[in-house]
Amino acid sequence: MTTPGGNEALVRALLAVSRSMVALAVRNLAAMEADVTLPQYRTLVLLATAGPQRSAGLAKELDVAPSTLTRMCDRLERKLLVRRFHRDNDRRSTWLALTPAGRDLVGVVMRERQRELSALVQQAGLDASQECLDLLDRIVEASGELPDGLWWDRWEVSADPVDSVTLP
């Protein structure tokens, strides 16, 4: 595999780390008996990150067909993890938001992942340099994700009543 700029080794290492992170997420969800698939969980995480979303925008963000998102959210709504609503000024668009139970599920899974990652770092005897931490921050930013502290700030208010949430 050849990558632009000659970063083949970095790309291979990140690919391996990516597989590890997905495996960790799947194990966490299974261990918690959350009855949520990985795509459903990703939907909950996006709602925790960005707050209430138009269903069309969320489908685009997840790179799924609107009908796929509708079926996924039907299941999440039955599990009381998301709610659908319409804004007074736009009755045509369906909006999605986390319920308090959905927000709490995301928080519990994230905290468990943090605990497991902390154990992995300790087990491997790792101590990251500032250069390494900067590299990871740049990867997070380039992928469109939020730094951890800001993500938790958004998570904290992600299940507030819809009227009090600043919408995009």
PDB file of C-alpha atoms in Angstrom:
ATOM      1  CA  MET A   1       0.000   0.000   0.000  1.00  0.00           C
ATOM      2  CA  THR A   2       1.457   3.355  -1.023  1.00  0.00           C
ATOM      3  CA  THR A   3       0.295   6.633   0.486  1.00  0.00           C
ATOM      4  CA  PRO A   4       0.982  10.204  -0.570  1.00  0.00           C
ATOM      5  CA  GLY A   5       3.913  11.758   1.239  1.00  0.00           C
ATOM      6  CA  GLY A   6       5.550   8.449   2.102  1.00  0.00           C
ATOM      7  CA  ASN A   7       3.646   7.864   5.331  1.00  0.00           C
ATOM      8  CA  GLU A   8       2.984   4.163   4.715  1.00  0.00           C
ATOM      9  CA  ALA A   9       4.212   3.078   8.137  1.00  0.00           C
ATOM     10  CA  LEU A  10       2.070   5.700   9.897  1.00  0.00           C
ATOM     11  CA  VAL A  11      -0.998   4.725   7.883  1.00  0.00           C
ATOM     12  CA  ARG A  12      -0.460   1.026   8.654  1.00  0.00           C
ATOM     13  CA  ALA A  13      -0.058   1.784  12.356  1.00  0.00           C
ATOM     14  CA  LEU A  14      -3.200   3.931  12.389  1.00  0.00           C
ATOM     15  CA  LEU A  15      -5.119   1.226  10.550  1.00  0.00           C
ATOM     16  CA  ALA A  16      -4.114  -1.299  13.210  1.00  0.00           C
ATOM     17  CA  VAL A  17      -5.068   1.160  15.976  1.00  0.00           C
ATOM     18  CA  SER A  18      -8.388   1.743  14.214  1.00  0.00           C
ATOM     19  CA  ARG A  19      -9.122  -2.004  14.215  1.00  0.00           C
ATOM     20  CA  SER A  20      -8.275  -2.125  17.908  1.00  0.00           C
ATOM     21  CA  MET A  21     -10.600   0.787  18.690  1.00  0.00           C
ATOM     22  CA  VAL A  22     -13.502  -0.740  16.751  1.00  0.00           C
ATOM     23  CA  ALA A  23     -12.961  -4.071  18.528  1.00  0.00           C
ATOM     24  CA  LEU A  24     -12.922  -2.259  21.865  1.00  0.00           C
ATOM     25  CA  ALA A  25     -16.173  -0.447  21.049  1.00  0.00           C
ATOM     26  CA  VAL A  26     -17.877  -3.672  19.984  1.00  0.00           C
ATOM     27  CA  ARG A  27     -16.697  -5.467  23.142  1.00  0.00           C
ATOM     28  CA  ASN A  28     -17.966  -2.602  25.332  1.00  0.00           C
ATOM     29  CA  LEU A  29     -21.394  -2.636  23.726  1.00  0.00           C
ATOM     30  CA  ALA A  30     -21.632  -6.427  23.989  1.00  0.00           C
ATOM     31  CA  ALA A  31     -20.448  -6.533  27.606  1.00  0.00           C
ATOM     32  CA  MET A  32     -22.979  -3.919  28.627  1.00  0.00           C
ATOM     33  CA  GLU A  33     -25.797  -5.800  26.910  1.00  0.00           C
ATOM     34  CA  ALA A  34     -26.850  -2.441  25.522  1.00  0.00           C
ATOM     35  CA  ASP A  35     -28.834  -4.039  22.676  1.00  0.00           C
ATOM     36  CA  VAL A  36     -27.406  -1.411  20.329  1.00  0.00           C
ATOM     37  CA  THR A  37     -25.497  -2.111  17.141  1.00  0.00           C
ATOM     38  CA  LEU A  38     -22.310  -0.253  16.285  1.00  0.00           C
ATOM     39  CA  PRO A  39     -24.080   1.878  13.606  1.00  0.00           C
ATOM     40  CA  GLN A  40     -26.851   2.697  16.101  1.00  0.00           C
ATOM     41  CA  TYR A  41     -24.249   3.631  18.685  1.00  0.00           C
ATOM     42  CA  ARG A  42     -22.470   5.870  16.163  1.00  0.00           C
ATOM     43  CA  THR A  43     -25.807   7.620  15.592  1.00  0.00           C
ATOM     44  CA  LEU A  44     -26.137   8.232  19.337  1.00  0.00           C
ATOM     45  CA  VAL A  45     -22.564   9.548  19.516  1.00  0.00           C
ATOM     46  CA  LEU A  46     -23.207  11.992  16.656  1.00  0.00           C
ATOM     47  CA  LEU A  47     -26.339  13.264  18.420  1.00  0.00           C
ATOM     48  CA  ALA A  48     -24.323  13.642  21.625  1.00  0.00           C
ATOM     49  CA  THR A  49     -21.593  15.502  19.737  1.00  0.00           C
ATOM     50  CA  ALA A  50     -23.684  17.914  17.691  1.00  0.00           C
ATOM     51  CA  GLY A  51     -27.031  17.984  19.477  1.00  0.00           C
ATOM     52  CA  PRO A  52     -30.378  17.601  17.703  1.00  0.00           C
ATOM     53  CA  GLN A  53     -30.039  17.006  13.967  1.00  0.00           C
ATOM     54  CA  ARG A  54     -32.284  16.999  10.932  1.00  0.00           C
ATOM     55  CA  SER A  55     -32.735  13.395   9.872  1.00  0.00           C
ATOM     56  CA  ALA A  56     -31.518  14.176   6.332  1.00  0.00           C
ATOM     57  CA  GLY A  57     -28.312  15.740   7.672  1.00  0.00           C
ATOM     58  CA  LEU A  58     -27.690  12.856  10.039  1.00  0.00           C
ATOM     59  CA  ALA A  59     -28.166  10.323   7.219  1.00  0.00           C
ATOM     60  CA  LYS A  60     -25.605  12.237   5.170  1.00  0.00           C
ATOM     61  CA  GLU A  61     -23.157  12.378   8.096  1.00  0.00           C
ATOM     62  CA  LEU A  62     -23.511   8.607   8.609  1.00  0.00           C
ATOM     63  CA  ASP A  63     -23.284   8.033   4.842  1.00  0.00           C
ATOM     64  CA  VAL A  64     -26.507   6.003   4.773  1.00  0.00           C
ATOM     65  CA  ALA A  65     -29.706   6.308   2.790  1.00  0.00           C
ATOM     66  CA  PRO A  66     -32.481   8.283   4.511  1.00  0.00           C
ATOM     67  CA  SER A  67     -34.612   5.114   4.602  1.00  0.00           C
ATOM     68  CA  THR A  68     -31.795   3.281   6.427  1.00  0.00           C
ATOM     69  CA  LEU A  69     -31.604   6.064   9.001  1.00  0.00           C
ATOM     70  CA  THR A  70     -35.389   5.975   9.422  1.00  0.00           C
ATOM     71  CA  ARG A  71     -35.326   2.241  10.213  1.00  0.00           C
ATOM     72  CA  MET A  72     -32.356   2.678  12.547  1.00  0.00           C
ATOM     73  CA  CYS A  73     -34.075   5.500  14.397  1.00  0.00           C
ATOM     74  CA  ASP A  74     -37.324   3.515  14.581  1.00  0.00           C
ATOM     75  CA  ARG A  75     -35.376   0.947  16.610  1.00  0.00           C
ATOM     76  CA  LEU A  76     -33.617   3.588  18.726  1.00  0.00           C
ATOM     77  CA  GLU A  77     -36.934   5.314  19.402  1.00  0.00           C
ATOM     78  CA  ARG A  78     -38.532   2.015  20.503  1.00  0.00           C
ATOM     79  CA  LYS A  79     -35.600   1.606  22.906  1.00  0.00           C
ATOM     80  CA  LEU A  80     -36.312   5.158  24.199  1.00  0.00           C
ATOM     81  CA  LEU A  81     -32.807   6.336  23.230  1.00  0.00           C
ATOM     82  CA  VAL A  82     -33.840   9.015  20.681  1.00  0.00           C
ATOM     83  CA  ARG A  83     -36.903  11.112  20.036  1.00  0.00           C
ATOM     84  CA  ARG A  84     -38.220  12.634  16.849  1.00  0.00           C
ATOM     85  CA  PHE A  85     -39.754  16.073  16.680  1.00  0.00           C
ATOM     86  CA  HIS A  86     -40.659  18.891  14.326  1.00  0.00           C
ATOM     87  CA  ARG A  87     -39.649  22.525  14.782  1.00  0.00           C
ATOM     88  CA  ASP A  88     -42.439  25.072  14.786  1.00  0.00           C
ATOM     89  CA  ASN A  89     -40.815  27.027  11.951  1.00  0.00           C
ATOM     90  CA  ASP A  90     -40.216  23.922   9.773  1.00  0.00           C
ATOM     91  CA  ARG A  91     -42.903  21.248  10.007  1.00  0.00           C
ATOM     92  CA  ARG A  92     -41.519  19.344   6.989  1.00  0.00           C
ATOM     93  CA  SER A  93     -38.166  18.356   8.473  1.00  0.00           C
ATOM     94  CA  THR A  94     -37.927  15.637  11.069  1.00  0.00           C
ATOM     95  CA  TRP A  95     -35.392  16.309  13.794  1.00  0.00           C
ATOM     96  CA  LEU A  96     -33.732  13.736  16.038  1.00  0.00           C
ATOM     97  CA  ALA A  97     -32.455  14.228  19.568  1.00  0.00           C
ATOM     98  CA  LEU A  98     -31.098  12.045  22.332  1.00  0.00           C
ATOM     99  CA  THR A  99     -33.305  11.191  25.257  1.00  0.00           C
ATOM    100  CA  PRO A 100     -31.731  11.248  28.714  1.00  0.00           C
ATOM    101  CA  ALA A 101     -31.470   7.429  28.485  1.00  0.00           C
ATOM    102  CA  GLY A 102     -29.650   7.719  25.139  1.00  0.00           C
ATOM    103  CA  ARG A 103     -27.254  10.294  26.538  1.00  0.00           C
ATOM    104  CA  ASP A 104     -26.594   8.166  29.609  1.00  0.00           C
ATOM    105  CA  LEU A 105     -25.903   5.074  27.491  1.00  0.00           C
ATOM    106  CA  VAL A 106     -23.322   6.967  25.435  1.00  0.00           C
ATOM    107  CA  GLY A 107     -21.688   8.282  28.608  1.00  0.00           C
ATOM    108  CA  VAL A 108     -21.499   4.849  30.241  1.00  0.00           C
ATOM    109  CA  VAL A 109     -19.977   3.273  27.117  1.00  0.00           C
ATOM    110  CA  MET A 110     -17.479   6.119  26.711  1.00  0.00           C
ATOM    111  CA  ARG A 111     -16.413   5.920  30.357  1.00  0.00           C
ATOM    112  CA  GLU A 112     -15.924   2.162  30.069  1.00  0.00           C
ATOM    113  CA  ARG A 113     -13.861   2.639  26.911  1.00  0.00           C
ATOM    114  CA  GLN A 114     -11.789   5.261  28.745  1.00  0.00           C
ATOM    115  CA  ARG A 115     -11.235   2.821  31.610  1.00  0.00           C
ATOM    116  CA  GLU A 116     -10.145   0.070  29.205  1.00  0.00           C
ATOM    117  CA  LEU A 117      -7.856   2.403  27.261  1.00  0.00           C
ATOM    118  CA  SER A 118      -6.280   3.564  30.501  1.00  0.00           C
ATOM    119  CA  ALA A 119      -5.612  -0.056  31.440  1.00  0.00           C
ATOM    120  CA  LEU A 120      -4.119  -0.744  27.986  1.00  0.00           C
ATOM    121  CA  VAL A 121      -1.827   2.281  28.233  1.00  0.00           C
ATOM    122  CA  GLN A 122      -0.686   1.172  31.694  1.00  0.00           C
ATOM    123  CA  GLN A 123      -0.252  -2.469  30.624  1.00  0.00           C
ATOM    124  CA  ALA A 124       1.855  -1.398  27.637  1.00  0.00           C
ATOM    125  CA  GLY A 125       3.919   0.922  29.853  1.00  0.00           C
ATOM    126  CA  LEU A 126       3.256   3.884  27.584  1.00  0.00           C
ATOM    127  CA  ASP A 127       4.082   7.491  28.330  1.00  0.00           C
ATOM    128  CA  ALA A 128       3.260   9.719  25.356  1.00  0.00           C
ATOM    129  CA  SER A 129       5.438  12.628  24.385  1.00  0.00           C
ATOM    130  CA  GLN A 130       3.874  15.985  23.612  1.00  0.00           C
ATOM    131  CA  GLU A 131       4.734  15.373  19.953  1.00  0.00           C
ATOM    132  CA  CYS A 132       2.729  12.126  20.005  1.00  0.00           C
ATOM    133  CA  LEU A 133      -0.220  13.810  21.733  1.00  0.00           C
ATOM    134  CA  ASP A 134      -0.127  16.628  19.162  1.00  0.00           C
ATOM    135  CA  LEU A 135      -0.139  14.062  16.350  1.00  0.00           C
ATOM    136  CA  LEU A 136      -3.192  12.335  17.820  1.00  0.00           C
ATOM    137  CA  ASP A 137      -4.981  15.676  18.291  1.00  0.00           C
ATOM    138  CA  ARG A 138      -4.324  16.534  14.639  1.00  0.00           C
ATOM    139  CA  ILE A 139      -5.739  13.185  13.528  1.00  0.00           C
ATOM    140  CA  VAL A 140      -8.848  13.726  15.652  1.00  0.00           C
ATOM    141  CA  GLU A 141      -9.291  17.218  14.198  1.00  0.00           C
ATOM    142  CA  ALA A 142      -8.676  16.089  10.601  1.00  0.00           C
ATOM    143  CA  SER A 143     -11.298  13.348  10.996  1.00  0.00           C
ATOM    144  CA  GLY A 144     -13.910  15.900  12.049  1.00  0.00           C
ATOM    145  CA  GLU A 145     -14.143  14.678  15.615  1.00  0.00           C
ATOM    146  CA  LEU A 146     -13.953  16.853  18.715  1.00  0.00           C
ATOM    147  CA  PRO A 147     -11.144  16.841  21.279  1.00  0.00           C
ATOM    148  CA  ASP A 148     -12.131  14.804  24.326  1.00  0.00           C
ATOM    149  CA  GLY A 149     -12.783  17.707  26.721  1.00  0.00           C
ATOM    150  CA  LEU A 150     -15.032  19.528  24.257  1.00  0.00           C
ATOM    151  CA  TRP A 151     -16.803  16.271  23.402  1.00  0.00           C
ATOM    152  CA  TRP A 152     -17.706  15.720  27.082  1.00  0.00           C
ATOM    153  CA  ASP A 153     -18.950  19.320  27.323  1.00  0.00           C
ATOM    154  CA  ARG A 154     -21.299  18.660  24.398  1.00  0.00           C
ATOM    155  CA  TRP A 155     -22.340  15.291  25.838  1.00  0.00           C
ATOM    156  CA  GLU A 156     -23.276  16.969  29.118  1.00  0.00           C
ATOM    157  CA  VAL A 157     -26.050  19.033  27.487  1.00  0.00           C
ATOM    158  CA  SER A 158     -26.981  16.656  24.662  1.00  0.00           C
ATOM    159  CA  ALA A 159     -30.265  15.553  26.233  1.00  0.00           C
ATOM    160  CA  ASP A 160     -31.450  18.960  27.392  1.00  0.00           C
ATOM    161  CA  PRO A 161     -34.994  19.874  26.429  1.00  0.00           C
ATOM    162  CA  VAL A 162     -35.101  20.655  22.723  1.00  0.00           C
ATOM    163  CA  ASP A 163     -36.203  24.258  23.249  1.00  0.00           C
ATOM    164  CA  SER A 164     -33.098  25.062  25.313  1.00  0.00           C
ATOM    165  CA  VAL A 165     -30.597  23.563  22.858  1.00  0.00           C
ATOM    166  CA  THR A 166     -28.929  25.834  20.327  1.00  0.00           C
ATOM    167  CA  LEU A 167     -29.679  24.256  16.990  1.00  0.00           C
ATOM    168  CA  PRO A 168     -27.420  24.432  13.955  1.00  0.00           C
TER     169      PRO A 168
END
